[in-house]
CSV table of C-alpha atoms in Angstrom, one decimal:
chain,number,residue,atom,x,y,z
A,1,MET,CA,-45.1,-85.7,-101.5
A,2,ILE,CA,-45.4,-83.1,-104.4
A,3,ARG,CA,-45.3,-80.4,-101.7
A,4,ARG,CA,-42.0,-81.9,-100.5
A,5,ALA,CA,-40.5,-81.8,-104.1
A,6,ALA,CA,-41.8,-78.5,-105.0
A,7,VAL,CA,-39.7,-77.1,-101.9
A,8,ALA,CA,-36.5,-79.2,-102.9
A,9,ALA,CA,-36.8,-77.7,-106.3
A,10,ALA,CA,-37.3,-74.2,-105.0
A,11,LEU,CA,-34.3,-74.6,-102.9
A,12,ALA,CA,-32.0,-76.0,-105.6
A,13,LEU,CA,-33.0,-72.8,-107.7
A,14,LEU,CA,-32.1,-70.6,-105.1
A,15,PRO,CA,-29.0,-68.2,-106.0
A,16,GLN,CA,-26.1,-69.5,-104.2
A,17,ASP,CA,-23.2,-67.6,-103.2
A,18,ALA,CA,-20.8,-67.0,-106.1
A,19,SER,CA,-17.3,-68.6,-105.0
A,20,ALA,CA,-14.4,-68.7,-107.2
A,21,HIS,CA,-13.2,-72.1,-105.8
A,22,ALA,CA,-15.7,-74.5,-104.5
A,23,PHE,CA,-13.9,-76.7,-102.1
A,24,SER,CA,-15.1,-80.3,-101.7
A,25,SER,CA,-12.5,-82.3,-100.0
A,26,GLY,CA,-14.9,-83.0,-96.8
A,27,ARG,CA,-13.6,-84.4,-93.6
A,28,ASP,CA,-10.2,-85.8,-94.8
A,29,LEU,CA,-7.8,-83.6,-93.3
A,30,TYR,CA,-5.2,-84.2,-95.5
A,31,ALA,CA,-7.3,-83.8,-98.5
A,32,GLN,CA,-8.3,-80.4,-97.1
A,33,PHE,CA,-4.7,-79.4,-96.8
A,34,ILE,CA,-3.7,-80.9,-100.6
A,35,GLU,CA,-6.8,-79.0,-102.1
A,36,GLY,CA,-5.9,-75.6,-100.4
A,37,ALA,CA,-2.6,-75.9,-101.6
A,38,GLY,CA,-3.6,-76.8,-105.0
A,39,VAL,CA,-5.5,-73.6,-105.4
A,40,PRO,CA,-2.6,-71.0,-105.8
A,41,LEU,CA,-1.1,-73.6,-108.2
A,42,VAL,CA,-3.7,-73.9,-110.7
A,43,THR,CA,-5.1,-70.5,-110.4
A,44,PRO,CA,-4.0,-68.3,-113.2
A,45,ALA,CA,-4.6,-65.0,-111.7
A,46,ILE,CA,-2.8,-66.0,-108.5
A,47,ILE,CA,0.3,-67.6,-110.3
A,48,LEU,CA,0.5,-64.2,-112.4
A,49,ALA,CA,0.2,-62.0,-109.2
A,50,LEU,CA,3.0,-63.9,-107.4
A,51,LEU,CA,5.4,-65.4,-109.7
A,52,PRO,CA,6.5,-61.8,-110.8
A,53,LEU,CA,6.4,-61.0,-107.2
A,54,GLY,CA,9.0,-63.7,-106.6
A,55,LEU,CA,11.2,-62.6,-109.6
A,56,LEU,CA,11.4,-58.9,-108.4
A,57,ALA,CA,12.2,-60.0,-104.9
A,58,GLY,CA,15.1,-62.1,-106.3
A,59,LEU,CA,16.4,-59.7,-108.6
A,60,TRP,CA,16.1,-56.7,-106.3
A,61,ARG,CA,18.3,-58.0,-103.8
A,62,ARG,CA,20.1,-61.3,-103.0
A,63,ASP,CA,18.0,-61.5,-99.7
A,64,GLY,CA,15.0,-59.8,-101.3
A,65,MET,CA,12.7,-62.3,-100.5
A,66,VAL,CA,13.7,-62.6,-97.0
A,67,GLN,CA,13.3,-58.9,-96.6
A,68,VAL,CA,9.8,-58.6,-97.8
A,69,TRP,CA,8.7,-61.9,-96.3
A,70,PRO,CA,6.6,-60.6,-93.3
A,71,TRP,CA,5.0,-58.3,-95.4
A,72,PHE,CA,3.8,-60.6,-97.7
A,73,ILE,CA,2.5,-63.0,-94.9
A,74,ALA,CA,0.9,-60.1,-93.5
A,75,GLY,CA,-0.8,-59.5,-96.8
A,76,LEU,CA,-1.7,-63.0,-97.0
A,77,LEU,CA,-3.8,-62.9,-93.5
A,78,ALA,CA,-5.2,-59.5,-94.4
A,79,GLY,CA,-6.5,-60.8,-97.9
A,80,GLY,CA,-8.1,-64.0,-96.2
A,81,LEU,CA,-9.8,-61.6,-93.6
A,82,ALA,CA,-10.9,-59.5,-96.4
A,83,ALA,CA,-12.0,-62.1,-98.9
A,84,PRO,CA,-15.7,-62.2,-98.1
A,85,LEU,CA,-16.0,-58.7,-99.0
A,86,ALA,CA,-14.2,-59.3,-102.1
A,87,GLY,CA,-16.0,-59.3,-105.5
A,88,PRO,CA,-14.9,-61.0,-108.8
A,89,ASP,CA,-12.9,-57.8,-109.7
A,90,VAL,CA,-10.3,-58.9,-107.4
A,91,VAL,CA,-9.1,-61.2,-110.0
A,92,VAL,CA,-8.5,-58.2,-112.2
A,93,ALA,CA,-6.5,-56.3,-109.3
A,94,ALA,CA,-4.5,-59.2,-108.6
A,95,MET,CA,-3.4,-59.6,-112.2
A,96,GLY,CA,-2.8,-55.9,-112.4
A,97,VAL,CA,-0.3,-56.0,-109.6
A,98,GLY,CA,1.2,-58.9,-111.1
A,99,VAL,CA,1.9,-56.9,-114.4
A,100,VAL,CA,3.3,-54.0,-112.0
A,101,CYS,CA,5.8,-56.5,-110.2
A,102,ALA,CA,6.8,-58.0,-113.6
A,103,VAL,CA,7.5,-54.8,-115.3
A,104,LEU,CA,9.5,-53.7,-112.5
A,105,ALA,CA,11.6,-56.7,-112.3
A,106,ALA,CA,12.1,-56.7,-116.2
A,107,LEU,CA,13.3,-53.1,-116.4
A,108,GLY,CA,15.6,-53.7,-113.3
A,109,PRO,CA,15.5,-50.2,-111.5
A,110,ASP,CA,16.8,-49.7,-108.1
A,111,LEU,CA,13.5,-49.7,-106.0
A,112,PRO,CA,13.4,-48.4,-102.1
A,113,ARG,CA,12.4,-51.4,-99.8
A,114,LEU,CA,9.1,-49.7,-99.2
A,115,THR,CA,8.0,-49.9,-102.7
A,116,VAL,CA,9.0,-53.8,-103.0
A,117,ALA,CA,7.5,-54.3,-99.6
A,118,ALA,CA,4.1,-52.6,-100.3
A,119,LEU,CA,4.0,-54.8,-103.7
A,120,ALA,CA,4.4,-57.8,-101.5
A,121,ALA,CA,1.8,-57.2,-99.3
A,122,LEU,CA,-0.4,-56.2,-102.0
A,123,ALA,CA,0.2,-59.2,-104.1
A,124,GLY,CA,-0.1,-61.3,-101.1
A,125,GLY,CA,-3.4,-59.9,-100.0
A,126,LEU,CA,-4.9,-60.1,-103.3
A,127,ALA,CA,-3.7,-63.6,-104.1
A,128,ALA,CA,-5.3,-64.8,-100.7
A,129,ALA,CA,-8.8,-62.8,-101.7
A,130,VAL,CA,-8.7,-64.6,-105.1
A,131,ALA,CA,-8.2,-68.1,-103.6
A,132,LEU,CA,-11.2,-67.3,-100.9
A,133,GLU,CA,-13.4,-64.9,-102.7
A,134,GLY,CA,-17.1,-65.5,-101.8
A,135,HIS,CA,-16.4,-67.6,-98.9
A,136,GLY,CA,-17.3,-66.3,-95.5
A,137,PHE,CA,-14.7,-65.7,-92.8
A,138,GLY,CA,-14.1,-69.5,-90.9
A,139,GLU,CA,-16.5,-70.8,-93.4
A,140,LEU,CA,-13.7,-73.5,-94.6
A,141,PRO,CA,-11.7,-76.1,-92.5
A,142,LEU,CA,-8.5,-74.5,-91.1
A,143,LEU,CA,-6.3,-76.8,-92.9
A,144,ILE,CA,-7.7,-75.5,-96.2
A,145,TYR,CA,-6.4,-72.0,-95.3
A,146,ALA,CA,-3.1,-73.5,-94.3
A,147,GLY,CA,-2.8,-75.3,-97.5
A,148,ILE,CA,-3.4,-72.0,-99.6
A,149,SER,CA,-0.9,-70.4,-97.6
A,150,LEU,CA,1.5,-73.1,-98.3
A,151,GLY,CA,0.7,-73.0,-102.1
A,152,ALA,CA,0.8,-69.0,-102.3
A,153,HIS,CA,4.7,-69.4,-100.5
A,154,LEU,CA,5.5,-72.0,-103.1
A,155,VAL,CA,4.4,-69.8,-106.2
A,156,THR,CA,6.5,-66.9,-104.8
A,157,VAL,CA,9.4,-68.3,-102.9
A,158,VAL,CA,10.7,-70.9,-105.4
A,159,PRO,CA,11.3,-68.2,-108.2
A,160,ALA,CA,12.7,-65.7,-105.6
A,161,ALA,CA,14.9,-68.5,-104.4
A,162,ALA,CA,15.9,-69.8,-108.0
A,163,VAL,CA,16.7,-66.1,-109.2
A,164,SER,CA,19.0,-65.7,-106.0
A,165,ALA,CA,20.4,-68.8,-105.7
A,166,THR,CA,21.6,-68.9,-109.4
A,167,LEU,CA,22.8,-65.2,-109.4
A,168,ASP,CA,24.6,-66.3,-106.3
A,169,ARG,CA,26.2,-69.3,-108.0
A,170,TRP,CA,27.0,-67.6,-111.6
A,171,PRO,CA,26.8,-63.9,-111.0
A,172,ALA,CA,27.0,-63.1,-114.8
A,173,ALA,CA,25.3,-60.2,-116.5
A,174,TRP,CA,23.9,-62.6,-119.1
A,175,LEU,CA,22.1,-64.6,-116.5
A,176,ARG,CA,20.5,-61.5,-114.6
A,177,ILE,CA,19.2,-60.4,-118.1
A,178,GLY,CA,17.8,-63.8,-118.9
A,179,TRP,CA,15.8,-63.4,-115.5
A,180,ARG,CA,14.8,-60.1,-116.7
A,181,VAL,CA,13.5,-61.6,-119.8
A,182,VAL,CA,11.4,-64.4,-117.9
A,183,ALA,CA,10.0,-61.4,-115.6
A,184,SER,CA,9.1,-59.8,-119.2
A,185,TRP,CA,7.3,-62.7,-120.4
A,186,SER,CA,5.3,-63.3,-117.7
A,187,GLY,CA,4.3,-59.5,-117.7
A,188,ALA,CA,3.4,-60.1,-121.1
A,189,ILE,CA,1.4,-63.1,-120.5
A,190,GLY,CA,-0.5,-61.2,-117.6
A,191,LEU,CA,-1.3,-58.2,-119.8
A,192,MET,CA,-2.8,-60.4,-122.4
A,193,LEU,CA,-4.9,-62.0,-119.8
A,194,LEU,CA,-5.9,-59.1,-118.1
A,195,ALA,CA,-7.2,-57.9,-121.5
A,196,PHE,CA,-9.2,-61.1,-121.7
A,197,GLN,CA,-10.7,-60.6,-118.2
A,198,LEU,CA,-11.7,-57.1,-119.2
A,199,ARG,CA,-13.1,-57.8,-122.5
B,1,MET,CA,-27.4,-86.9,-134.9
B,2,MET,CA,-24.8,-87.1,-137.6
B,3,SER,CA,-21.2,-88.2,-136.4
B,4,LEU,CA,-18.9,-85.4,-136.8
B,5,PRO,CA,-15.1,-86.2,-137.5
B,6,ALA,CA,-13.0,-86.5,-134.5
B,7,ALA,CA,-10.0,-84.1,-134.5
B,8,ALA,CA,-7.2,-84.3,-132.2
B,9,HIS,CA,-6.0,-80.5,-132.6
B,10,THR,CA,-9.0,-78.2,-132.1
B,11,GLY,CA,-7.6,-75.4,-130.6
B,12,GLU,CA,-9.7,-76.0,-127.6
B,13,GLY,CA,-9.0,-76.6,-123.9
B,14,MET,CA,-5.4,-76.1,-122.3
B,15,ALA,CA,-3.3,-78.1,-124.7
B,16,GLY,CA,-5.1,-76.7,-127.8
B,17,GLY,CA,-4.8,-73.1,-126.6
B,18,LEU,CA,-1.1,-73.5,-125.9
B,19,MET,CA,-0.5,-74.9,-129.0
B,20,SER,CA,-2.7,-72.2,-130.8
B,21,GLY,CA,-0.6,-69.5,-129.1
B,22,PHE,CA,2.6,-71.0,-129.8
B,23,THR,CA,2.0,-71.6,-133.6
B,24,HIS,CA,0.5,-68.4,-134.2
B,25,PRO,CA,3.6,-66.1,-134.3
B,26,LEU,CA,5.3,-69.0,-136.4
B,27,PHE,CA,2.6,-69.4,-139.3
B,28,GLY,CA,3.1,-66.0,-141.0
B,29,TRP,CA,6.2,-65.2,-142.8
B,30,ASP,CA,5.4,-61.5,-142.1
B,31,HIS,CA,5.6,-61.8,-138.2
B,32,VAL,CA,8.7,-64.3,-138.4
B,33,VAL,CA,11.0,-62.2,-140.4
B,34,ALA,CA,10.2,-59.3,-138.2
B,35,MET,CA,10.8,-61.1,-135.0
B,36,VAL,CA,14.3,-62.6,-136.2
B,37,ALA,CA,15.2,-59.1,-137.6
B,38,VAL,CA,14.8,-57.7,-134.0
B,39,GLY,CA,17.3,-60.4,-132.9
B,40,LEU,CA,19.7,-59.7,-135.7
B,41,TRP,CA,19.6,-56.1,-135.4
B,42,GLY,CA,20.5,-56.6,-131.6
B,43,ALA,CA,23.8,-58.1,-133.0
B,44,PHE,CA,25.0,-55.1,-134.7
B,45,LEU,CA,23.6,-52.9,-131.7
B,46,GLY,CA,25.7,-54.7,-129.4
B,47,LYS,CA,25.6,-54.7,-125.7
B,48,PRO,CA,23.3,-53.9,-123.8
B,49,ALA,CA,20.7,-53.5,-126.9
B,50,ILE,CA,21.1,-57.1,-127.7
B,51,TRP,CA,19.5,-58.3,-124.3
B,52,ILE,CA,17.4,-55.3,-123.6
B,53,LEU,CA,15.2,-55.6,-127.0
B,54,PRO,CA,13.9,-59.0,-126.2
B,55,VAL,CA,13.0,-57.6,-122.6
B,56,VAL,CA,11.0,-54.7,-123.8
B,57,PHE,CA,9.6,-56.3,-126.9
B,58,PRO,CA,7.3,-58.9,-125.2
B,59,LEU,CA,5.9,-56.3,-122.9
B,60,VAL,CA,5.2,-53.7,-125.7
B,61,MET,CA,3.7,-56.5,-128.0
B,62,ALA,CA,1.7,-57.9,-125.3
B,63,PHE,CA,0.3,-54.3,-124.8
B,64,GLY,CA,-0.4,-54.3,-128.5
B,65,GLY,CA,-2.2,-57.6,-128.1
B,66,ALA,CA,-4.2,-56.6,-125.2
B,67,LEU,CA,-5.6,-53.2,-127.2
B,68,GLY,CA,-6.6,-56.1,-130.2
B,69,VAL,CA,-8.2,-58.3,-127.5
B,70,ALA,CA,-10.2,-55.3,-126.0
B,71,GLY,CA,-11.3,-54.5,-129.5
B,72,ILE,CA,-9.5,-51.0,-129.6
B,73,GLU,CA,-8.6,-49.9,-133.3
B,74,VAL,CA,-5.1,-49.4,-134.2
B,75,PRO,CA,-4.8,-47.8,-137.8
B,76,ALA,CA,-3.0,-49.6,-140.6
B,77,VAL,CA,-1.9,-52.9,-138.6
B,78,GLU,CA,-1.1,-54.7,-141.7
B,79,THR,CA,0.8,-52.0,-143.6
B,80,GLY,CA,2.7,-51.3,-140.1
B,81,ILE,CA,3.5,-55.0,-139.9
B,82,ALA,CA,4.7,-55.1,-143.5
B,83,LEU,CA,6.7,-51.9,-142.9
B,84,SER,CA,8.2,-53.4,-139.9
B,85,GLY,CA,9.9,-56.2,-142.1
B,86,VAL,CA,11.3,-53.7,-144.7
B,87,VAL,CA,12.5,-51.2,-142.1
B,88,LEU,CA,14.1,-53.7,-139.6
B,89,GLY,CA,15.5,-55.7,-142.8
B,90,LEU,CA,17.1,-52.5,-143.9
B,91,LEU,CA,18.6,-51.5,-140.7
B,92,VAL,CA,20.1,-54.9,-140.5
B,93,ALA,CA,21.4,-54.6,-144.2
B,94,LEU,CA,22.8,-51.4,-143.7
B,95,ALA,CA,24.1,-52.4,-140.2
B,96,VAL,CA,22.9,-49.3,-138.8
B,97,ARG,CA,23.9,-48.8,-135.0
B,98,ALA,CA,21.3,-46.6,-133.7
B,99,PRO,CA,21.3,-45.3,-129.9
B,100,LEU,CA,19.7,-47.6,-127.5
B,101,TRP,CA,16.4,-45.3,-127.2
B,102,VAL,CA,16.0,-45.0,-130.7
B,103,ALA,CA,16.2,-48.7,-131.1
B,104,ALA,CA,13.9,-49.2,-128.3
B,105,VAL,CA,11.1,-47.0,-129.8
B,106,ILE,CA,11.3,-48.3,-133.6
B,107,VAL,CA,11.1,-51.6,-132.1
B,108,GLY,CA,8.3,-51.1,-129.7
B,109,VAL,CA,6.1,-49.2,-132.2
B,110,PHE,CA,6.5,-52.3,-134.7
B,111,ALA,CA,5.6,-54.2,-131.8
B,112,ILE,CA,2.3,-52.9,-131.2
B,113,PHE,CA,1.3,-53.6,-134.7
B,114,HIS,CA,2.3,-57.2,-134.3
B,115,GLY,CA,0.7,-57.6,-131.0
B,116,HIS,CA,-2.8,-56.0,-132.1
B,117,ALA,CA,-2.7,-58.4,-135.1
B,118,HIS,CA,-2.3,-61.5,-132.7
B,119,GLY,CA,-4.9,-60.2,-130.4
B,120,THR,CA,-7.7,-59.6,-132.9
B,121,GLU,CA,-6.9,-63.0,-134.4
B,122,LEU,CA,-7.4,-65.3,-131.3
B,123,PRO,CA,-9.4,-68.2,-131.8
B,124,ASP,CA,-12.5,-68.2,-129.8
B,125,ALA,CA,-12.3,-71.5,-128.5
B,126,ALA,CA,-9.0,-71.1,-127.1
B,127,ASN,CA,-8.2,-71.2,-123.4
B,128,PRO,CA,-6.7,-67.7,-122.9
B,129,PHE,CA,-4.4,-68.3,-120.1
B,130,ALA,CA,-2.8,-71.1,-122.5
B,131,TYR,CA,-2.9,-69.0,-125.5
B,132,ALA,CA,-0.9,-66.3,-123.9
B,133,VAL,CA,1.6,-68.4,-122.5
B,134,GLY,CA,1.9,-70.2,-126.0
B,135,PHE,CA,2.0,-66.9,-127.8
B,136,VAL,CA,4.4,-65.2,-125.7
B,137,THR,CA,6.8,-68.2,-125.7
B,138,GLY,CA,6.7,-68.5,-129.3
B,139,THR,CA,7.3,-64.9,-129.9
B,140,GLY,CA,10.4,-64.9,-127.5
B,141,LEU,CA,11.7,-68.1,-129.0
B,142,LEU,CA,11.7,-66.2,-132.5
B,143,HIS,CA,13.7,-63.4,-131.0
B,144,LEU,CA,16.3,-65.9,-129.4
B,145,ALA,CA,16.7,-67.6,-132.8
B,146,GLY,CA,17.4,-64.2,-134.5
B,147,ILE,CA,19.8,-63.2,-131.5
B,148,ALA,CA,21.5,-66.7,-132.1
B,149,LEU,CA,21.7,-66.2,-135.9
B,150,GLY,CA,23.0,-62.7,-134.9
B,151,PHE,CA,26.3,-64.3,-133.3
B,152,VAL,CA,27.3,-65.3,-136.9
B,153,VAL,CA,28.6,-61.7,-137.1
B,154,ALA,CA,31.7,-62.9,-134.9
B,155,LEU,CA,32.7,-65.1,-137.7
B,156,PRO,CA,34.8,-64.0,-140.6
B,157,LYS,CA,32.6,-62.4,-143.1
B,158,GLY,CA,29.8,-63.2,-140.8
B,159,ASP,CA,28.5,-59.5,-140.7
B,160,TRP,CA,27.8,-59.7,-144.7
B,161,ILE,CA,25.9,-63.1,-143.8
B,162,VAL,CA,23.8,-61.4,-141.3
B,163,ARG,CA,23.5,-58.2,-143.9
B,164,ALA,CA,22.4,-60.4,-146.6
B,165,ALA,CA,19.7,-61.7,-144.3
B,166,GLY,CA,18.7,-58.6,-143.6
B,167,VAL,CA,18.2,-57.8,-147.2
B,168,ALA,CA,16.3,-60.9,-147.7
B,169,ILE,CA,14.0,-59.8,-144.7
B,170,ALA,CA,13.4,-56.3,-146.3
B,171,ILE,CA,12.4,-58.0,-149.5
B,172,VAL,CA,9.8,-60.2,-148.1
B,173,GLY,CA,8.6,-57.4,-146.2
B,174,GLY,CA,8.7,-55.5,-149.4
B,175,LEU,CA,6.6,-58.5,-151.0
B,176,PHE,CA,4.0,-58.2,-148.0
B,177,LEU,CA,3.7,-54.4,-148.2
B,178,THR,CA,3.0,-54.4,-152.1
B,179,GLY,CA,0.7,-57.2,-152.0
B,180,TYR,CA,2.6,-59.7,-153.7
B,181,ALA,CA,2.8,-62.2,-150.6
């Protein structure tokens, strides 16, 4: 009895794999999907990487998000595959890319398509890596991966669509500048949080 | 074992961090007058400066805040903050119409001082994400308030009202600079 308790205690004290998000929805398929979808919506590093990307895509061109969407999806897939290799520093990298996207969106330069596409792939990849960091490939139920993909799309596509739709409806200079101010604020928040992470 | 008084607003957690960050720029007259002065000056500078300054300022100020959070020293921060009130107030009072890049440099330099002060004064218990969101939003809204006040310029004698506000801002900055406030 004592030996069994000692073995249990030793197992409990063994170092566990560090995972950014411990998924616990069990066998309920719907709960798995919702739990996955919630991760990008509540993780500051993912929000601060993807929201500025959406703003950048929407401000860049009217159909900017559509143009870079395949790159974004490819980035998500690559990030998911590379997540087992990612360490905690991936959070810093994701926020760094978010700050770059926010600054570019705020300053409003005329960017080549390749630059925005590369940022979409990078931000998508790092967001997936942050969401799945510490988890082995295929370790989680498939619906959690699907949920994470939906959540990441929501954080990116909704702001991009909001920018494009409003500028389409009211093509006024003040509105474009208003969105650039929003991008500037998101970049400022990202910059401060980056400093907190590096402290 | 002694019971401690229950406090609703401790600065902890998400809501506490948000409130702490939001109110931080609002509870210091030296910060408030400078933020409002940026908006007022924009009214005299006209387009596109009136909108460009609020795009540039938060990013530069966050850079200053990041330096403060990281513990990187910036010399004479408090003097720089007080001086920003004096300089920006005088620019408004004299209705100086500087080129955009000159205005951006002046505002940007002062933004680093303000951001650094906010970064170093971060309460330990605050949620960093919520604090950053509240802090940037509070600062941005002060700019927008300044810009809104700046629209008074369009009214008859409005430019004199805004210039008088500039004098008041310069005086407040001067009081901080000389240690009377």
